[in-house]
Amino acid sequence: MIETKSQPGEQGRFGAYGGRYAPETLMHPLEELEQAYFAARSDPAFQAEFDYLLKNYVGRPSPLYYAKRLSESLGGASSGSMPGTKIYLKREDLLHTGAHKINNCVGQALLARRMGKRRIIAETGAGQHGVATATVCALFGFTCRVYMGEEDMARQRLNVFRMKLLGAEVIPVTAGQRTLKEAISEAMRDWVTNVEDTYYLLGSALGSHPYPLMVRDFQSVIGKEAREQILAAEGRLPDQLIACVGGGSNAIGLFHAFRDDANVKMIGVEAGGRGTGLGEHAARFSGGTPGVLQGTFTYLLQDNNGQIVNTHSVSAGLDYAAVGPEHAMLHDSGRAEYTSCNDSDALDACQRLMLLEGILPALESSHAIAEVIKRAPKARNEIIIVNLSGRGDKDIEILQRELKL
Amino acid sequence: MPTRIQQRWNELRASGGKALIPFVMAGDPDMRRCLEVVLALADAGADIIELGVPFSEPVADGEVIQRAGGRAIANGSFLPAILDLVKQVRKQSQVPLLLMSYLNPILRYGFEKFAADAVAAGADGALITDLSVEEAGPYINVIRGDANGRNAEAAKPRHNFDTVFLASPTSTAARLRRIVEYSTGFVYAVSRTGITGTQASLSTAIVPLLAKLRALTETPIAAGFGISRPEHLAALAPHADGVVVGSALVKCLEDHLDNPAPHVAEMARWLREGFKETGVRS
């Protein structure tokens, strides 16, 4: 069931952020997409098919797993009489295709079919959205083209091969720093050229309205389930939610159901990369300023001339110069707090979760694990939910290189 | 007071002529040679020149303009240097100049400072590719001082600066009405869906779009995107007040980076021949 606790304002404004900054050729297609999405969202048949596929194809609900050994290692709940901080993992990594990205892809594929579009294009960074898109295209019989930066194709080549196995065409993007930003630009160029028959399946809560809203809505199942699951397990709401933030779809998906629960803290973790200088990280809230990139007004990493600067992260999925506009609003209002974790802390956290829980997190999700490792020792008898947004099989080669085992 | 762009249209209307509007990227391949190209184009009969402001994420541009933007960025061609280029042009030419930019460089510079500095330098207007009419209110307000962002008070604008907007074959009637309402100087009709770049033949979408715009406004209408040959100009002349040629000229510049001005000017003259074939003033 799509959960909607709040709506953006006119033109998809989340506070001052969001909007619809697109070349004129895309403006009416965006209006049509918005109308089609609102009609679908209020159609019980659409909702029922979405729910059916999430349950029977994607494998929802995903477990909310109490990570006992991780909690204990951080001075949390032990077997004794002393209750302590308990860390729960929302196991989006267990879903079909291995990450939360599939939730959004199922929703948008249903919408594309409803709109009569049979050619799907997408961008991908780490390749998880590309794999999820290729998967739903196979399921629905759509043709699929995925744009991916050459740098990302090299570091996530297992996912490139998975997309090809699924029948997708993967187009290398060679512009700029050859990562997610350039892949989005190239997908937008394809869309503006083939707008009549093509559906652009954007993978994060980014871009022009209605994408940030629509992606949030399709991902909101994460928080809706987690809220029910923690109430069933603990009889109370959590104290903290922690999720990594690239574009921010897994984080907004977890946060949304809790936004009116004022005592539940929301923490988004950006990529701290290898340093604090511009170009060394992807921490938009600490190093960025508001501006317009790829259709939306939000925090950007940019220079004094309004040019977008390069970013760095060990995780391809967080390596992007802008952040979803709803996160920009939550940041300014103080409802959510944003922090960052660097490459080496993320790698340590990844290894720690493997050794303590036998779970291999994606390097993106490892940023959220790193944050809970910092926070849990300072917390007192708290319940913390971490969104384990994806599994790390795709990162094996990077881990092999970085961890030198 | 009419802008140089508006004055040029008035002259063209009086003589029955059509406008040739070349596009070049400011600072491509460097400021010195770009100045030479702009002046050579003015000599070759360019009626209005579009000066591109490079942006690191040119989502609406094809490879030729992307490469030109890359060369310009490598040369530090950002708004302060570009407005200096405009001043250099103004020392020698009164050719109307329209800045063509993505929104973020102008947003970062600040709308008010941009409008004031651009007018002071001698620029006549701007077209902001990814600024839709829905989002243009704050910008229009700065230029024309109308809280509704509408040009009802265009008779006494705060800045004597044209705001050109794009119209597309995908624009609905309601959108076209708003686009012509917001546009001063001219309306830029995109000939086809897609990004900038050349193509062998003209899109069939452009003539119906020009007819729809013509029915809505007295403001001049220029067609652009995919226009690269004199016969394209000939075909469009009966339907549009002017044509924009970008990628074809930029490609010519790219093929002669050492000394592009004479080559680009020669191409502009060759393109203008298209207008003669239809019997309009060239």
XYZ file of C-alpha atoms in Angstrom:
687
model
C 0.000 0.000 0.000
C 1.368 3.403 -0.913
C 1.648 5.528 2.190
C 1.289 9.278 1.810
C 1.505 11.376 4.927
C 2.337 14.641 3.229
C 2.095 16.188 -0.184
C 4.439 18.699 -1.751
C 3.110 22.099 -2.751
C 2.538 23.509 -6.223
C 5.093 22.320 -8.809
C 6.212 19.646 -6.367
C 7.730 22.015 -3.816
C 9.054 20.528 -0.586
C 9.396 23.781 1.317
C 11.661 25.895 -0.859
C 13.036 22.859 -2.697
C 12.067 20.655 -5.605
C 10.091 22.077 -8.496
C 10.251 21.413 -12.197
C 13.272 22.908 -13.943
C 13.357 21.172 -17.280
C 13.765 22.036 -20.951
C 10.373 22.927 -22.435
C 10.158 19.687 -24.430
C 9.980 17.722 -21.169
C 7.516 19.986 -19.378
C 4.303 18.560 -20.801
C 5.548 14.954 -20.519
C 6.226 15.706 -16.829
C 2.696 17.074 -16.473
C 1.321 13.931 -18.119
C 3.413 11.769 -15.813
C 2.091 13.627 -12.789
C -1.519 13.218 -13.913
C -1.007 9.533 -14.700
C 0.661 8.965 -11.351
C -2.074 10.672 -9.340
C -4.729 8.700 -11.218
C -2.855 5.441 -10.589
C -2.247 6.187 -6.925
C -5.944 6.624 -6.272
C -6.900 3.525 -8.277
C -7.476 0.491 -6.015
C -6.613 -1.882 -8.871
C -3.193 -0.246 -9.283
C -2.581 -0.405 -5.543
C -3.650 -4.045 -5.429
C -1.312 -5.055 -8.237
C 1.563 -3.098 -6.654
C 0.939 -4.824 -3.321
C 0.658 -8.221 -4.999
C 3.968 -7.853 -6.782
C 5.734 -6.481 -3.707
C 4.575 -9.507 -1.754
C 4.937 -12.299 -4.281
C 7.660 -11.083 -6.631
C 9.805 -8.758 -4.541
C 9.447 -10.754 -1.327
C 7.951 -8.186 1.007
C 7.601 -7.594 3.851
C 11.327 -7.538 4.460
C 12.332 -8.653 7.954
C 13.153 -6.223 10.731
C 16.056 -8.082 12.270
C 17.377 -7.505 15.774
C 21.164 -7.446 15.362
C 21.979 -8.828 18.784
C 25.706 -9.372 18.401
C 26.228 -5.983 16.790
C 24.193 -4.349 19.583
C 26.167 -6.162 22.281
C 29.505 -5.294 20.698
C 28.579 -1.621 21.016
C 27.728 -1.927 24.713
C 24.060 -2.380 24.060
C 21.487 -4.881 25.200
C 23.083 -7.893 26.815
C 21.597 -11.093 28.129
C 21.695 -9.778 31.703
C 19.096 -7.742 33.539
C 20.435 -4.453 32.114
C 18.441 -3.428 29.101
C 20.592 -1.574 26.605
C 20.468 -0.080 23.169
C 19.077 -2.403 20.550
C 19.930 -2.113 16.885
C 17.427 -3.391 14.348
C 18.233 -3.808 10.677
C 15.524 -3.317 8.069
C 16.545 -6.037 5.657
C 15.973 -4.501 2.239
C 19.067 -6.441 1.208
C 16.972 -9.632 1.253
C 14.613 -8.423 -1.461
C 14.638 -9.738 -4.998
C 17.613 -8.181 -6.848
C 19.249 -7.296 -3.536
C 18.242 -3.736 -2.712
C 15.330 -1.409 -2.010
C 15.514 -0.121 -5.606
C 13.106 -2.828 -6.776
C 10.186 -1.278 -4.812
C 10.268 1.860 -6.938
C 10.896 -0.055 -10.149
C 7.800 -2.220 -9.699
C 5.674 0.862 -9.063
C 7.002 2.827 -12.009
C 6.848 -0.179 -14.362
C 3.156 -0.549 -13.526
C 2.740 3.146 -14.261
C 4.641 2.884 -17.562
C 2.400 0.015 -18.647
C -0.668 2.028 -17.680
C 0.650 4.938 -19.796
C 1.204 2.627 -22.769
C 4.980 3.148 -22.872
C 6.998 0.087 -23.769
C 10.513 1.479 -24.021
C 12.143 2.095 -20.635
C 15.310 4.040 -19.973
C 17.118 4.474 -16.678
C 20.337 5.750 -15.170
C 22.307 3.822 -12.626
C 25.216 4.516 -10.311
C 26.053 1.386 -8.339
C 24.012 -0.661 -10.753
C 21.322 -1.688 -8.260
C 18.727 0.542 -9.867
C 19.867 -0.615 -13.293
C 19.487 -4.263 -12.286
C 16.077 -3.595 -10.736
C 14.964 -1.738 -13.876
C 16.229 -4.489 -16.154
C 14.379 -6.969 -13.945
C 10.974 -5.279 -14.149
C 11.478 -4.768 -17.893
C 11.974 -8.513 -18.266
C 8.901 -9.085 -16.128
C 6.720 -6.714 -18.167
C 8.232 -7.369 -21.603
C 9.593 -3.832 -22.043
C 12.747 -2.942 -23.923
C 15.332 -1.531 -21.531
C 18.283 0.777 -21.931
C 20.405 1.729 -18.925
C 22.899 4.595 -18.904
C 25.887 4.092 -16.640
C 29.111 6.037 -16.219
C 32.201 4.210 -17.422
C 33.841 4.613 -14.031
C 30.835 2.953 -12.367
C 30.745 0.210 -15.026
C 34.318 -0.654 -14.117
C 33.781 -0.685 -10.360
C 30.397 -2.420 -10.450
C 30.953 -4.716 -13.383
C 29.074 -7.621 -11.830
C 25.911 -5.549 -11.987
C 26.658 -4.596 -15.605
C 26.718 -8.256 -16.493
C 23.512 -8.908 -14.543
C 21.743 -6.191 -16.523
C 22.922 -7.739 -19.778
C 21.725 -11.179 -18.626
C 18.322 -9.590 -18.072
C 18.235 -8.405 -21.661
C 19.022 -4.749 -21.006
C 21.286 -2.642 -23.153
C 23.899 -0.888 -20.987
C 25.223 2.324 -22.516
C 28.575 3.569 -21.194
C 28.646 7.308 -20.472
C 32.042 8.871 -21.046
C 31.376 12.534 -20.185
C 32.738 14.329 -17.125
C 33.735 12.128 -14.228
C 31.807 9.192 -15.756
C 29.561 8.494 -12.766
C 25.883 8.873 -11.789
C 25.546 12.584 -12.610
C 26.618 12.084 -16.199
C 24.431 8.974 -16.503
C 21.378 11.042 -15.471
C 22.234 13.748 -18.021
C 22.514 11.151 -20.771
C 19.220 9.505 -19.763
C 17.570 12.960 -19.871
C 18.956 13.487 -23.394
C 17.494 10.167 -24.481
C 14.143 11.027 -22.897
C 13.919 14.462 -24.496
C 14.660 12.847 -27.882
C 12.324 9.838 -27.605
C 9.688 11.302 -25.353
C 6.718 9.959 -27.341
C 7.271 6.261 -26.677
C 9.758 6.268 -23.811
C 9.313 6.113 -20.050
C 12.200 7.436 -17.952
C 12.382 5.239 -14.857
C 14.358 7.483 -12.502
C 15.850 5.575 -9.608
C 16.040 8.013 -6.738
C 13.939 10.708 -5.092
C 15.513 13.258 -7.425
C 14.759 15.162 -10.600
C 11.717 17.173 -11.579
C 8.290 16.822 -10.012
C 6.644 14.277 -9.816
C 9.708 12.016 -9.500
C 10.774 12.918 -5.936
C 7.189 12.439 -4.721
C 6.526 9.293 -6.728
C 9.772 7.577 -5.765
C 9.162 8.442 -2.112
C 5.655 7.052 -2.268
C 6.802 3.771 -3.806
C 9.601 3.472 -1.227
C 7.437 4.458 1.742
C 6.562 0.780 2.212
C 9.952 0.459 3.972
C 9.012 2.734 6.856
C 5.412 1.591 6.967
C 6.519 -2.008 7.535
C 9.322 -1.035 9.913
C 6.918 0.985 12.056
C 4.486 -1.920 12.364
C 7.299 -4.411 12.947
C 8.991 -2.429 15.724
C 5.660 -1.854 17.495
C 5.016 -5.594 17.343
C 8.523 -6.476 18.541
C 9.101 -3.819 21.183
C 5.733 -2.266 21.849
C 7.115 1.188 21.183
C 8.501 3.418 18.482
C 12.245 3.586 17.840
C 14.399 6.454 19.101
C 16.482 6.792 15.960
C 16.305 5.913 12.282
C 19.540 5.792 10.310
C 19.864 5.515 6.537
C 22.456 6.372 3.936
C 21.641 9.222 1.536
C 22.790 9.352 -2.057
C 19.788 10.720 -3.909
C 17.975 9.648 -0.794
C 15.295 7.152 -1.813
C 15.962 4.490 0.809
C 16.203 7.140 3.518
C 13.008 8.948 2.551
C 11.306 5.551 2.215
C 12.217 4.704 5.802
C 11.587 8.183 7.235
C 8.206 8.911 5.680
C 6.020 6.758 7.922
C 7.660 8.292 11.009
C 7.577 11.938 10.019
C 4.752 12.773 12.424
C 6.370 10.824 15.293
C 8.199 13.813 16.741
C 10.310 11.762 19.158
C 11.763 9.564 16.452
C 15.064 11.059 15.308
C 15.929 10.706 11.651
C 19.566 10.598 10.619
C 20.747 10.612 7.023
C 24.343 9.625 6.287
C 26.096 11.086 3.273
C 29.346 9.958 1.719
C 32.299 11.615 3.446
C 34.658 10.146 0.863
C 38.359 10.652 1.478
C 38.439 14.233 2.762
C 36.525 17.426 3.475
C 37.689 19.461 0.452
C 35.361 20.026 -2.511
C 35.783 17.097 -4.871
C 36.793 14.674 -2.119
C 33.317 13.680 -0.915
C 29.591 13.733 -1.653
C 28.413 15.415 1.576
C 25.983 17.927 0.093
C 24.699 19.255 3.404
C 28.115 20.079 4.812
C 29.834 21.245 1.637
C 26.970 22.282 -0.610
C 24.646 25.184 -1.312
C 21.180 25.340 -2.900
C 21.001 25.376 -6.683
C 19.371 23.669 -9.651
C 20.690 20.448 -11.102
C 18.926 17.963 -13.360
C 15.463 19.321 -12.845
C 15.275 20.178 -9.172
C 16.222 22.905 -6.687
C 18.193 21.379 -3.853
C 21.570 21.299 -2.106
C 24.412 20.872 -4.603
C 28.146 20.592 -4.563
C 29.024 23.504 -6.807
C 31.715 26.134 -7.251
C 31.368 29.930 -7.194
C 30.480 29.933 -10.893
C 27.571 27.566 -10.406
C 29.420 24.693 -12.049
C 28.884 21.276 -10.518
C 32.045 19.923 -8.903
C 33.329 16.383 -8.919
C 32.469 14.062 -6.056
C 34.116 11.022 -4.569
C 32.880 8.035 -2.635
C 33.984 4.433 -2.394
C 30.303 3.638 -2.960
C 29.044 4.431 -6.444
C 25.461 4.797 -5.199
C 26.290 7.762 -2.942
C 28.675 9.429 -5.382
C 26.425 12.238 -6.622
C 26.521 16.040 -6.387
C 22.861 16.683 -5.476
C 20.401 15.315 -2.930
C 16.662 14.683 -3.125
C 14.685 17.911 -2.505
C 12.583 16.531 0.348
C 15.794 15.841 2.255
C 16.779 19.480 1.666
C 13.506 20.513 3.317
C 13.939 18.062 6.220
C 17.484 19.377 6.675
C 16.473 23.040 6.828
C 13.518 22.390 9.120
C 15.697 20.311 11.447
C 13.261 17.390 11.303
C 16.086 15.201 10.056
C 19.777 15.430 10.809
C 22.420 14.786 8.166
C 25.921 13.636 8.797
C 28.590 11.893 6.792
C 30.922 8.977 7.131
C 34.156 8.509 5.236
C 35.252 5.675 2.995
C 37.387 3.897 5.552
C 34.705 3.956 8.276
C 32.229 2.517 5.787
C 34.642 -0.260 4.837
C 35.270 -1.046 8.528
C 31.536 -1.114 9.194
C 30.982 -3.452 6.271
C 33.544 -5.883 7.605
C 32.209 -5.614 11.146
C 28.678 -6.515 10.095
C 29.982 -9.535 8.224
C 32.002 -10.771 11.190
C 29.339 -10.107 13.829
C 26.133 -10.882 12.003
C 27.106 -12.785 8.887
C 25.527 -10.096 6.737
C 27.310 -8.491 3.779
C 25.943 -4.949 3.370
C 26.322 -2.863 0.239
C 28.981 -0.164 0.610
C 26.173 2.420 0.454
C 24.347 0.800 3.399
C 27.695 0.377 5.181
C 27.672 4.169 5.669
C 24.521 3.785 7.780
C 26.100 0.915 9.708
C 29.166 3.093 10.365
C 26.901 5.792 11.800
C 25.167 3.404 14.196
C 28.591 2.180 15.302
C 29.369 5.791 16.282
C 26.014 6.475 17.918
C 25.092 3.282 19.735
C 27.764 3.515 22.448
C 26.423 6.967 23.411
C 22.787 5.885 23.437
C 21.006 4.677 26.568
C 18.463 1.913 26.217
C 17.486 3.172 22.826
C 15.992 1.394 19.877
C 17.727 2.253 16.616
C 16.539 1.111 13.204
C 19.152 1.073 10.457
C 18.040 0.698 6.879
C 20.136 -2.056 5.376
C 19.200 -0.833 1.927
C 21.136 -3.366 -0.126
C 23.453 -6.335 -0.101
C 27.126 -6.126 -0.891
C 27.629 -8.938 -3.388
C 28.156 -6.295 -6.067
C 31.016 -4.828 -4.009
C 33.066 -7.997 -3.592
C 35.772 -6.814 -5.972
C 36.102 -3.432 -4.241
C 36.239 -5.127 -0.834
C 38.884 -7.522 -2.110
C 40.998 -4.565 -3.194
C 40.342 -2.280 -0.217
C 40.447 -4.774 2.658
C 43.493 -6.711 1.411
C 42.448 -9.912 3.196
C 13.265 51.783 -24.909
C 13.514 48.809 -27.245
C 16.483 46.496 -26.797
C 18.954 46.019 -29.651
C 17.162 42.725 -30.314
C 13.790 44.467 -30.642
C 15.298 47.214 -32.816
C 16.731 44.627 -35.176
C 13.347 42.916 -35.561
C 11.751 46.279 -36.278
C 14.315 46.917 -39.021
C 13.788 43.437 -40.464
C 10.029 43.860 -40.486
C 10.360 47.171 -42.273
C 12.559 45.629 -44.950
C 10.793 42.276 -45.150
C 13.923 40.448 -44.082
C 14.464 37.368 -41.986
C 16.934 36.986 -39.140
C 19.945 34.708 -39.117
C 20.792 33.968 -35.491
C 24.088 32.128 -35.023
C 24.976 30.485 -31.721
C 28.521 30.290 -30.420
C 29.756 29.202 -27.016
C 31.318 32.114 -25.171
C 35.016 31.480 -24.631
C 35.264 28.767 -27.279
C 38.009 28.056 -28.128
C 39.229 31.004 -26.031
C 38.098 34.568 -25.376
C 40.310 36.183 -28.015
C 39.232 33.897 -30.841
C 35.612 33.934 -29.669
C 35.642 37.752 -29.902
C 36.987 37.452 -33.445
C 34.245 34.944 -34.304
C 31.471 37.175 -32.919
C 32.740 40.225 -34.805
C 33.187 38.213 -38.022
C 29.635 36.862 -37.672
C 28.320 40.397 -37.206
C 30.162 41.440 -40.376
C 28.764 38.408 -42.200
C 25.230 39.615 -41.528
C 24.264 37.881 -38.308
C 21.161 39.682 -37.047
C 21.353 38.483 -33.445
C 24.119 36.381 -31.902
C 23.464 33.839 -29.160
C 26.349 33.554 -26.745
C 26.353 30.296 -24.818
C 27.232 30.261 -21.117
C 28.835 26.867 -20.487
C 27.495 24.554 -17.770
C 29.008 21.348 -16.511
C 25.716 19.447 -16.981
C 24.310 20.441 -20.394
C 21.314 18.087 -20.393
C 19.719 19.596 -23.507
C 22.826 19.628 -25.670
C 24.278 17.189 -28.144
C 27.925 16.260 -28.421
C 29.076 19.255 -30.486
C 27.802 21.851 -28.016
C 28.906 19.669 -25.091
C 32.457 19.705 -26.436
C 32.313 23.461 -26.999
C 31.157 23.891 -23.389
C 34.019 21.706 -22.238
C 36.546 23.871 -24.094
C 34.987 27.032 -22.683
C 34.958 25.725 -19.092
C 38.605 24.679 -19.450
C 39.345 28.295 -20.383
C 37.549 29.697 -17.343
C 34.705 31.097 -19.440
C 32.198 31.873 -16.691
C 29.816 34.811 -16.352
C 32.343 37.439 -15.197
C 34.627 36.670 -18.151
C 31.671 36.320 -20.528
C 30.266 39.726 -19.595
C 33.745 41.102 -20.203
C 33.629 39.524 -23.673
C 30.300 41.293 -24.247
C 31.980 44.602 -23.331
C 34.761 43.876 -25.832
C 32.198 43.202 -28.558
C 30.414 46.450 -27.735
C 33.588 48.458 -28.349
C 33.352 47.448 -31.997
C 29.815 46.285 -32.787
C 26.183 46.910 -31.908
C 25.123 43.405 -32.986
C 22.292 42.235 -30.663
C 23.551 39.666 -28.140
C 21.431 37.057 -26.379
C 22.988 35.029 -23.575
C 21.956 31.367 -23.613
C 22.516 29.552 -20.351
C 21.340 26.847 -18.026
C 19.802 28.171 -14.848
C 22.372 27.285 -12.199
C 25.235 29.585 -13.276
C 22.770 32.531 -13.323
C 21.132 31.479 -10.061
C 24.541 31.344 -8.431
C 25.469 34.775 -9.842
C 22.134 36.141 -8.601
C 19.236 37.274 -10.814
C 19.456 40.948 -9.853
C 23.227 41.188 -10.272
C 23.034 39.179 -13.485
C 20.434 41.469 -15.042
C 22.223 44.638 -13.954
C 25.701 43.473 -15.001
C 24.506 41.968 -18.286
C 22.721 45.180 -19.310
C 25.702 47.276 -18.213
C 28.034 45.099 -20.295
C 25.817 45.488 -23.342
C 23.948 42.170 -23.485
C 20.348 42.409 -24.682
C 18.612 39.394 -23.223
C 18.845 35.823 -22.058
C 17.353 32.432 -22.761
C 17.586 30.026 -19.833
C 17.200 26.502 -21.186
C 15.960 24.764 -18.046
C 13.888 27.617 -16.629
C 10.290 26.666 -17.346
C 7.600 29.341 -17.338
C 6.204 27.809 -14.138
C 9.477 28.479 -12.338
C 10.281 31.791 -14.041
C 8.290 34.105 -11.761
C 11.202 35.274 -9.573
C 13.369 35.891 -12.652
C 10.703 37.759 -14.605
C 10.015 39.772 -11.474
C 13.635 40.914 -11.341
C 13.644 41.898 -15.005
C 10.230 43.522 -15.224
C 9.243 44.229 -11.666
C 5.836 42.659 -11.871
C 4.965 40.617 -8.798
C 2.898 38.211 -10.869
C 5.832 37.513 -13.109
C 3.811 38.608 -16.122
C 4.861 41.108 -18.680
C 1.864 43.427 -18.442
C 4.222 46.157 -17.266
C 6.857 45.477 -19.872
C 6.524 49.091 -20.998
C 8.663 50.105 -18.037
C 10.895 47.157 -17.201
C 13.363 47.353 -14.344
C 16.055 46.111 -16.695
C 16.096 46.700 -20.445
C 16.692 43.022 -21.077
C 14.767 40.510 -23.149
C 13.541 37.229 -21.725
C 13.344 34.605 -24.453
C 11.610 31.304 -23.708
C 11.550 28.009 -25.569
C 8.436 26.576 -27.209
C 8.443 22.919 -28.216
C 6.383 20.603 -30.411
C 5.319 18.956 -27.128
C 4.042 22.231 -25.612
C 0.288 22.278 -25.056
C -1.857 25.249 -26.098
C -1.982 26.419 -22.486
C 1.785 26.255 -22.229
C 2.282 28.126 -25.505
C 0.054 30.945 -24.267
C 2.174 31.329 -21.176
C 5.417 31.095 -23.149
C 4.463 33.911 -25.521
C 3.253 35.968 -22.581
C 6.639 35.669 -20.859
C 8.787 36.086 -23.969
C 10.145 39.424 -25.103
C 12.572 39.942 -27.970
C 11.427 36.735 -29.596
C 10.056 33.260 -28.957
C 12.456 30.408 -29.658
C 10.587 27.531 -31.324
C 12.384 24.212 -30.932
C 12.047 22.426 -34.259
C 11.829 18.926 -32.828
C 11.954 16.914 -29.641
C 15.533 16.187 -28.751
C 18.834 17.791 -27.985
C 20.851 20.309 -29.983
C 22.596 18.937 -33.031
C 22.458 18.825 -36.784
C 20.320 16.586 -38.941
C 19.948 16.087 -42.691
C 16.315 17.129 -43.046
C 13.976 19.342 -41.098
C 11.472 17.934 -38.647
C 7.842 17.959 -39.779
C 6.892 19.190 -36.300
C 8.233 22.708 -36.741
C 5.823 24.269 -39.234
C 2.690 23.403 -37.217
C 4.369 24.773 -34.080
C 5.286 28.015 -35.879
C 1.694 28.356 -37.078
C 0.339 27.905 -33.552
C 2.733 30.512 -32.187
C 1.974 32.910 -35.021
C -1.707 32.743 -34.129
C -0.908 33.641 -30.529
C 1.533 36.521 -30.760
C 2.983 39.461 -32.621
C 6.350 38.799 -30.974
C 8.912 37.569 -33.528
C 9.423 33.826 -33.697
C 12.735 32.121 -34.410
C 13.137 28.427 -35.159
C 16.109 26.448 -33.929
C 17.562 22.944 -33.343
C 18.775 20.798 -36.220
C 19.102 23.650 -38.720
C 22.353 23.382 -40.654
C 21.861 24.103 -44.369
C 20.663 26.973 -46.602
C 17.718 24.862 -47.775
C 16.555 24.575 -44.159
C 16.539 28.369 -43.959
C 14.677 28.525 -47.267
C 12.061 26.088 -46.019
C 11.544 27.952 -42.756
C 11.597 31.508 -44.088
C 7.874 31.580 -45.006
C 6.895 30.428 -41.504
C 9.378 32.008 -39.084
C 10.859 35.446 -38.546
C 14.302 34.031 -38.023
C 16.336 30.876 -37.667
C 18.964 29.864 -35.133
C 21.977 27.848 -36.275
C 24.119 26.408 -33.505
C 25.778 23.024 -33.798
C 26.638 23.372 -37.498
C 28.555 26.606 -36.862
C 30.148 25.306 -33.673
C 31.289 22.204 -35.564
C 32.811 24.475 -38.215
C 34.587 26.386 -35.434
C 35.798 23.108 -33.962
C 37.226 22.066 -37.325
C 39.254 25.295 -37.499
C 40.265 25.924 -33.904
C 43.459 27.823 -34.818
C 41.673 30.572 -36.695
C 37.931 29.938 -36.720
C 36.568 33.435 -37.475
C 36.856 33.478 -41.297
C 35.531 29.930 -41.612
C 32.555 30.476 -39.323
C 31.754 33.766 -41.091
C 31.957 32.064 -44.481
C 29.523 29.426 -43.307
C 27.136 32.106 -42.049
C 27.199 33.775 -45.476
C 26.557 30.409 -47.130
C 23.609 29.790 -44.796
C 22.140 33.224 -45.566
C 21.892 32.230 -49.217
C 18.917 30.138 -48.103
C 16.897 33.286 -47.477
C 17.592 34.581 -51.004
C 16.032 31.496 -52.543
C 12.715 32.455 -51.039
C 12.986 36.014 -52.302
C 13.260 37.665 -48.908
C 15.931 40.217 -48.157
C 19.200 38.578 -47.201
